[in-house]
Coordinates of C-alpha atoms in Angstrom, one line a residue:
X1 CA 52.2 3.3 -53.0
X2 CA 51.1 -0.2 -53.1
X3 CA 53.8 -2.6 -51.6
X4 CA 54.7 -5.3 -53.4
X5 CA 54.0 -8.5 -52.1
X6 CA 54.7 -11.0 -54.9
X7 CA 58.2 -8.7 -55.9
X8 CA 58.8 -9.7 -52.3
X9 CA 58.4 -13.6 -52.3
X10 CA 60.7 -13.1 -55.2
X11 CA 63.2 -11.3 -53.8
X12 CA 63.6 -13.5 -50.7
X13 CA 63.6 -16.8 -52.4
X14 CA 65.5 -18.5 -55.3
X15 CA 62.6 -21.0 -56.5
X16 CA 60.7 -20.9 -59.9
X17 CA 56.8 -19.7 -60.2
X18 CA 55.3 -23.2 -60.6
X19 CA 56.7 -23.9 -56.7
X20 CA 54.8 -22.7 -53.4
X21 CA 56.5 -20.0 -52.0
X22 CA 56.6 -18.3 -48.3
X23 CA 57.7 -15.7 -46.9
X24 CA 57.3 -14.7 -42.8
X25 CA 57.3 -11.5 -41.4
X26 CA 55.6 -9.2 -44.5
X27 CA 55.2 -5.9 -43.8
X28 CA 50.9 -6.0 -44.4
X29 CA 49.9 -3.5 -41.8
X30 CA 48.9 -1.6 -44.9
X31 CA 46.2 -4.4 -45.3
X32 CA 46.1 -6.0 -41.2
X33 CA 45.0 -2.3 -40.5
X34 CA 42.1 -2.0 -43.0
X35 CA 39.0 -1.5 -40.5
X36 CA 37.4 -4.7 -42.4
X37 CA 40.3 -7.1 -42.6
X38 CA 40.8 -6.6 -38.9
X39 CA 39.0 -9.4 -37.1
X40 CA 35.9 -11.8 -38.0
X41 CA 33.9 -9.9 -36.2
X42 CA 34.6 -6.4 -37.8
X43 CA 34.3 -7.9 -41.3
X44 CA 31.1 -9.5 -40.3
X45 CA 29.6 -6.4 -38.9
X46 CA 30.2 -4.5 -42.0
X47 CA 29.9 -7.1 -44.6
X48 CA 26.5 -6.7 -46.5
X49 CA 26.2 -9.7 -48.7
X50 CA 25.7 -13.0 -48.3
X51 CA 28.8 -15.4 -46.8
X52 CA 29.5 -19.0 -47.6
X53 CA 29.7 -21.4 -44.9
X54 CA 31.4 -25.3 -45.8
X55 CA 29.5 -27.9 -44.8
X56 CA 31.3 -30.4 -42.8
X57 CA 30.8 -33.4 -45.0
X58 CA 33.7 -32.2 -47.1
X59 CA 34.9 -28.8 -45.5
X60 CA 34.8 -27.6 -49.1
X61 CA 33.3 -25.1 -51.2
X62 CA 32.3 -27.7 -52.9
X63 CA 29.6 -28.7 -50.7
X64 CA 28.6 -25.1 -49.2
X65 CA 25.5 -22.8 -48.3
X66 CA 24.8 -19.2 -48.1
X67 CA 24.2 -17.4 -45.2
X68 CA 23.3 -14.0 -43.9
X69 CA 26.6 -12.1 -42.1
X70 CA 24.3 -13.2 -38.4
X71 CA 23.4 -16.8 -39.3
X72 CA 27.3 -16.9 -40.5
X73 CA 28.3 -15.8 -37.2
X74 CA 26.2 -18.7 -35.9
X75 CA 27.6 -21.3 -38.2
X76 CA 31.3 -20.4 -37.5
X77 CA 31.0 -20.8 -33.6
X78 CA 29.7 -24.2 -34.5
X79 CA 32.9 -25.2 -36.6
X80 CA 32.3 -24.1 -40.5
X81 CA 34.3 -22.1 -42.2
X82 CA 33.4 -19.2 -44.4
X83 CA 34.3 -17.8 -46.9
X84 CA 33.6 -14.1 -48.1
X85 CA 33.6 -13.6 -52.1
X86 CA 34.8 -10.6 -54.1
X87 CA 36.0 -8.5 -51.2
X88 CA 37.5 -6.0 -53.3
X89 CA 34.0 -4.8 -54.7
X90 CA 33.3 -3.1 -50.4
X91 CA 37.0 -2.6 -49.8
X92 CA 38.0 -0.6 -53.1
X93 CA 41.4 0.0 -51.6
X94 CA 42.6 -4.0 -52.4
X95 CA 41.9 -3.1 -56.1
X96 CA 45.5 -1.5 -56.6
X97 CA 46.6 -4.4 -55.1
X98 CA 45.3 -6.6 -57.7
X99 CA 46.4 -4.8 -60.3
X100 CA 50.2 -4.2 -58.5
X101 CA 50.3 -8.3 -58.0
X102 CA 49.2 -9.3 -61.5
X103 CA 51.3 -7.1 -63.3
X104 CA 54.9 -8.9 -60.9
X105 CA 53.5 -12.5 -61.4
X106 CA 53.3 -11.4 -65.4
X107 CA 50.0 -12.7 -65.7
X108 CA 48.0 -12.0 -68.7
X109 CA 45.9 -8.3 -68.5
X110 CA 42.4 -10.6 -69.3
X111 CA 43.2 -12.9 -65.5
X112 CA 40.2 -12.8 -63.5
X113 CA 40.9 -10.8 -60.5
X114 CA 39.1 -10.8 -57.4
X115 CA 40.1 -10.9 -53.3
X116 CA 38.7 -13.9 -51.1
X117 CA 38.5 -13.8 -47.5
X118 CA 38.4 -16.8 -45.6
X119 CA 37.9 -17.5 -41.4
X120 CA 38.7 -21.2 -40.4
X121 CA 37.6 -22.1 -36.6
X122 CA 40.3 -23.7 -34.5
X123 CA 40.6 -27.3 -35.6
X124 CA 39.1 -27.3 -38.8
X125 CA 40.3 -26.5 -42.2
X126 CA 39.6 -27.6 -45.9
X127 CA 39.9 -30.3 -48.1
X128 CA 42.3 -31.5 -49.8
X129 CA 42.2 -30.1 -53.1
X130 CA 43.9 -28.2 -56.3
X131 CA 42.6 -24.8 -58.0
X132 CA 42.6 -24.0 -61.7
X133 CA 43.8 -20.3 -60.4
X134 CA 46.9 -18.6 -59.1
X135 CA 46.6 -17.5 -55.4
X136 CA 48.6 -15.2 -53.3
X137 CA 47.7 -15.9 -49.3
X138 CA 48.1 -13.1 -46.6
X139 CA 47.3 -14.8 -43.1
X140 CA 45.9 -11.9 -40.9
X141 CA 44.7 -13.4 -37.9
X142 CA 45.6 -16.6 -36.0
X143 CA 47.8 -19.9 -36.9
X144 CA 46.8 -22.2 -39.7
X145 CA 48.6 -25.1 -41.7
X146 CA 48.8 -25.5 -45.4
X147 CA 50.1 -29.0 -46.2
X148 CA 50.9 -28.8 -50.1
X149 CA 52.1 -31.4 -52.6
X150 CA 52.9 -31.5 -56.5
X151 CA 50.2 -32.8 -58.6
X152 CA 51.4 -35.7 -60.9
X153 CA 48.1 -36.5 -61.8
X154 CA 46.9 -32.9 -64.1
X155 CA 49.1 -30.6 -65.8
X156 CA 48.1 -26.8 -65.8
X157 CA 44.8 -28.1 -65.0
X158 CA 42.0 -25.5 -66.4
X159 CA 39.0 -26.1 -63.7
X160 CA 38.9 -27.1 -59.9
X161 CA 38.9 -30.3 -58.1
X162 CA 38.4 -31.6 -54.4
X163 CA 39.8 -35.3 -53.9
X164 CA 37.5 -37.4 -53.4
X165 CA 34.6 -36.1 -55.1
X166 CA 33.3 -36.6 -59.3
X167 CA 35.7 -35.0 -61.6
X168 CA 34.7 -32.5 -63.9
X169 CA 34.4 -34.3 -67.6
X170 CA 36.4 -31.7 -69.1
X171 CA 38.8 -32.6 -66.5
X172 CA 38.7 -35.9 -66.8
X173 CA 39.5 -36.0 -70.7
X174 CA 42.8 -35.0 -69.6
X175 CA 43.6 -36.2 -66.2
X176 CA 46.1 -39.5 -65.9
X177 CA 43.1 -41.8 -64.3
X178 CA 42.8 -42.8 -61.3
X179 CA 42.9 -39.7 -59.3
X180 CA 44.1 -40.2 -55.6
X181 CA 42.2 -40.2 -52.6
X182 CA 44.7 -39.0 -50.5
X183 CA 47.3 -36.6 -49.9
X184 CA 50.7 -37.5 -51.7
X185 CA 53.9 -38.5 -50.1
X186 CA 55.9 -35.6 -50.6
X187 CA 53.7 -33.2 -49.4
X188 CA 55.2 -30.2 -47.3
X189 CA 53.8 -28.5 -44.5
X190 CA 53.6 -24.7 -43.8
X191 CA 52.7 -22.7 -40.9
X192 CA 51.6 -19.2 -41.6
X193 CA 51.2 -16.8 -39.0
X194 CA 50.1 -13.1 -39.0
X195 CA 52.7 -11.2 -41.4
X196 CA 52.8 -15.0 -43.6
X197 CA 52.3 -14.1 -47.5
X198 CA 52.3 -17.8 -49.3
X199 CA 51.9 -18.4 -53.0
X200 CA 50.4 -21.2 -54.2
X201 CA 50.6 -22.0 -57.6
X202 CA 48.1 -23.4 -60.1
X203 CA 47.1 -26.7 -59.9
X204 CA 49.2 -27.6 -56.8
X205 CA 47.4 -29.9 -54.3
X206 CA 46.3 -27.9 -51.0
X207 CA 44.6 -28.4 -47.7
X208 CA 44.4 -26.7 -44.7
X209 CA 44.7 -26.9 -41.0
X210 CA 43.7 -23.7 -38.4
X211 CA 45.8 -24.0 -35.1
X212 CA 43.4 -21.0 -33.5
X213 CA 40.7 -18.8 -35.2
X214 CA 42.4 -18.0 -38.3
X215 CA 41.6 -15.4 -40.6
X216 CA 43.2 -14.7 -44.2
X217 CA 43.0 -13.1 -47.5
X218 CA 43.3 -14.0 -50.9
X219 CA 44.4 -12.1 -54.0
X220 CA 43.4 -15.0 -56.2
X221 CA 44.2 -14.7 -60.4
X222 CA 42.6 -17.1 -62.8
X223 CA 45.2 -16.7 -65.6
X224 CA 43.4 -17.7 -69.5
X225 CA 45.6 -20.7 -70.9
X226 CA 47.3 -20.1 -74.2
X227 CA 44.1 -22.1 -75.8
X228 CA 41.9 -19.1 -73.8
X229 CA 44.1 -17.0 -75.0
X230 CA 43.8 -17.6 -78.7
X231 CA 40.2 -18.2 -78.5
X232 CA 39.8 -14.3 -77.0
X233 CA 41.9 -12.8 -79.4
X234 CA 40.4 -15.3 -82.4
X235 CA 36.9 -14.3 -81.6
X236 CA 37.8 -10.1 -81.3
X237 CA 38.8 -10.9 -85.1
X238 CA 36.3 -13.3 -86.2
X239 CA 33.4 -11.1 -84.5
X240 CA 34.3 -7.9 -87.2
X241 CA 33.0 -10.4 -90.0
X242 CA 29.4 -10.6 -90.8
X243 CA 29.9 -14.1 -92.3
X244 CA 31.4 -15.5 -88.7
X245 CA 28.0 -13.6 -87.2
X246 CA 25.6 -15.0 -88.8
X247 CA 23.4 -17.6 -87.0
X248 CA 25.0 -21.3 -87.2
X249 CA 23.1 -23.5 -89.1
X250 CA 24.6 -27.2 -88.8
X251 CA 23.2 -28.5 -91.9
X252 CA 25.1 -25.5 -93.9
X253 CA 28.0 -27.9 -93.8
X254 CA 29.3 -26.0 -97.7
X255 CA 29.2 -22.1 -95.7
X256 CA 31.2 -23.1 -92.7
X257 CA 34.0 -25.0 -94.8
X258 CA 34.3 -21.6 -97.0
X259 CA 34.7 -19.6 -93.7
X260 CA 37.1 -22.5 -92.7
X261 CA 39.0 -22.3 -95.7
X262 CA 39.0 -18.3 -95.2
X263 CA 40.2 -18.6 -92.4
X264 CA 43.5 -21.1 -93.3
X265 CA 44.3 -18.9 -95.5
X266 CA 45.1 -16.0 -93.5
X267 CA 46.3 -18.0 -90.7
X268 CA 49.7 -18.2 -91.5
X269 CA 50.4 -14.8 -91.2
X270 CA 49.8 -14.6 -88.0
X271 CA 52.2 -14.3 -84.9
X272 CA 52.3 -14.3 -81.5
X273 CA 52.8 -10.5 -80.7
X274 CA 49.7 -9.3 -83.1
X275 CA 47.5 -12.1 -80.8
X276 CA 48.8 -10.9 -77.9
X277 CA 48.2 -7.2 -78.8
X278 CA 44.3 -8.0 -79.1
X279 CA 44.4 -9.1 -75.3
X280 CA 47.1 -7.5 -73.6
X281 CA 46.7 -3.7 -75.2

């Protein structure tokens, strides 16, 4: 049986979901023990894809390059971290733990899914930064910092942004201008140690510190808006017309307001649980 790591954070901690939340001393042998998750070096003598390695002009993935598991080995004794994508897909075992996770943060059945690994040298860490996903952290190896703040500047942001660098014009059409450049105020700072489970919540600002050789995994959830949402479900029922098919021609200004119009029509008899039973069944 898969243990329950965000029913645990619950259970140990009065504060909402849209707050950062720790807990110390997690039972993860289940996951500590797996023969990849156990050091760097096991996970890089197995690993047979590429590995990301951030550059030091941001310590981002941002500003990142591919490497082979030996050049990565290289790269990290010379103070990069990497980053290893998609984990689940060589360790098949974290899949249940996906699923297990998802299903106690009540996140919608069409999240993207997918286990990160990350190694951070001593001394170094990432930029400061906010996520358009939901990430649960397990810190497996060594001592790192996270130093976390609210983010007064983007609500329920829906793409990723490192401070400091262009924003993203989606982004930007929605963002309360200027962004900072540095860490806010009230920002908090958490040590996690081996047996740490942290959840960080969309959109907060993060960055990170390593203590020693740190290494840690991700279950990492990119939950669809409500606009996502609608748009899934709107185009499973649009895509069973043959009139919503056909190829868009932007001069046929008189077809699309008649599919429009179609469309109005039938809207108001929809509600929320028949949209929701188009992604969630």
């Amino acid at each position: 049986m898969v243990p329950s790591l965000a029913a645990l954070i619950r259970s140990q901690t009065t504060l909402p979901l849209g707050e950062p939340r720790v807990v110390h001393g997690a039972p993860i042998a289940a996951l500590a023990d797996l023969p990849l998750l156990a050091s760097l070096d096991a996970l890089l003598g197995a690993w047979p894809d590429q590995v990301q390695a951030h550059l030091p002009d941001v310590a981002d993935e941002a500003s990142s390059i591919t490497a082979s598991p030996h050049d990565a080995k290289k790269l990290f004794a010379s103070g990069l971290g990497l980053r290893f994508d998609d984990v689940e897909r060589y360790l098949p075992s974290l899949v249940p733990w996906l699923v297990a996770i998802r299903g106690d943060l009540g996140l919608s059945a069409i999240s993207q899914q997918r286990c990160l690994v990350y190694a951070t040298p001593a001394g170094k860490g990432t930029a400061p930064h906010f996520d358009q996903n939901v990430n649960l952290v397990v810190q497996l190896v060594g001592e790192k910092t996270w130093t976390l703040a609210p983010n007064t500047h983007v609500a329920h942001p829906m793409t990723r942004h490192t401070m400091g660098l262009a924003l993203d014009p989606e982004l930007e059409s929605y963002a309360r201008l200027p962004m900072p450049d540095a860490m806010p105020a009230d920002r908090t700072d958490l040590v996690l140690r081996p047996g740490s489970v942290l959840f960080v919540p969309r959109g907060m600002w993060h960055a990170t510190r390593a203590t020693t050789d740190a290494l840690a995994l991700n279950f990492t959830f990119s939950p669809p808006s409500w606009l996502e949402l609608f748009g899934a479900a709107l185009r499973s029922k649009l895509a069973l017309s043959s009139a919503w098919r056909e190829t868009a021609a932007p001069h046929a200004v008189t077809t699309f307001d008649a599919l429009l119009a179609e469309l109005a029509a039938e809207a108001p008899q929809w509600n929320a649980a028949d949209i929701l039973a188009a992604t969630e069944g």
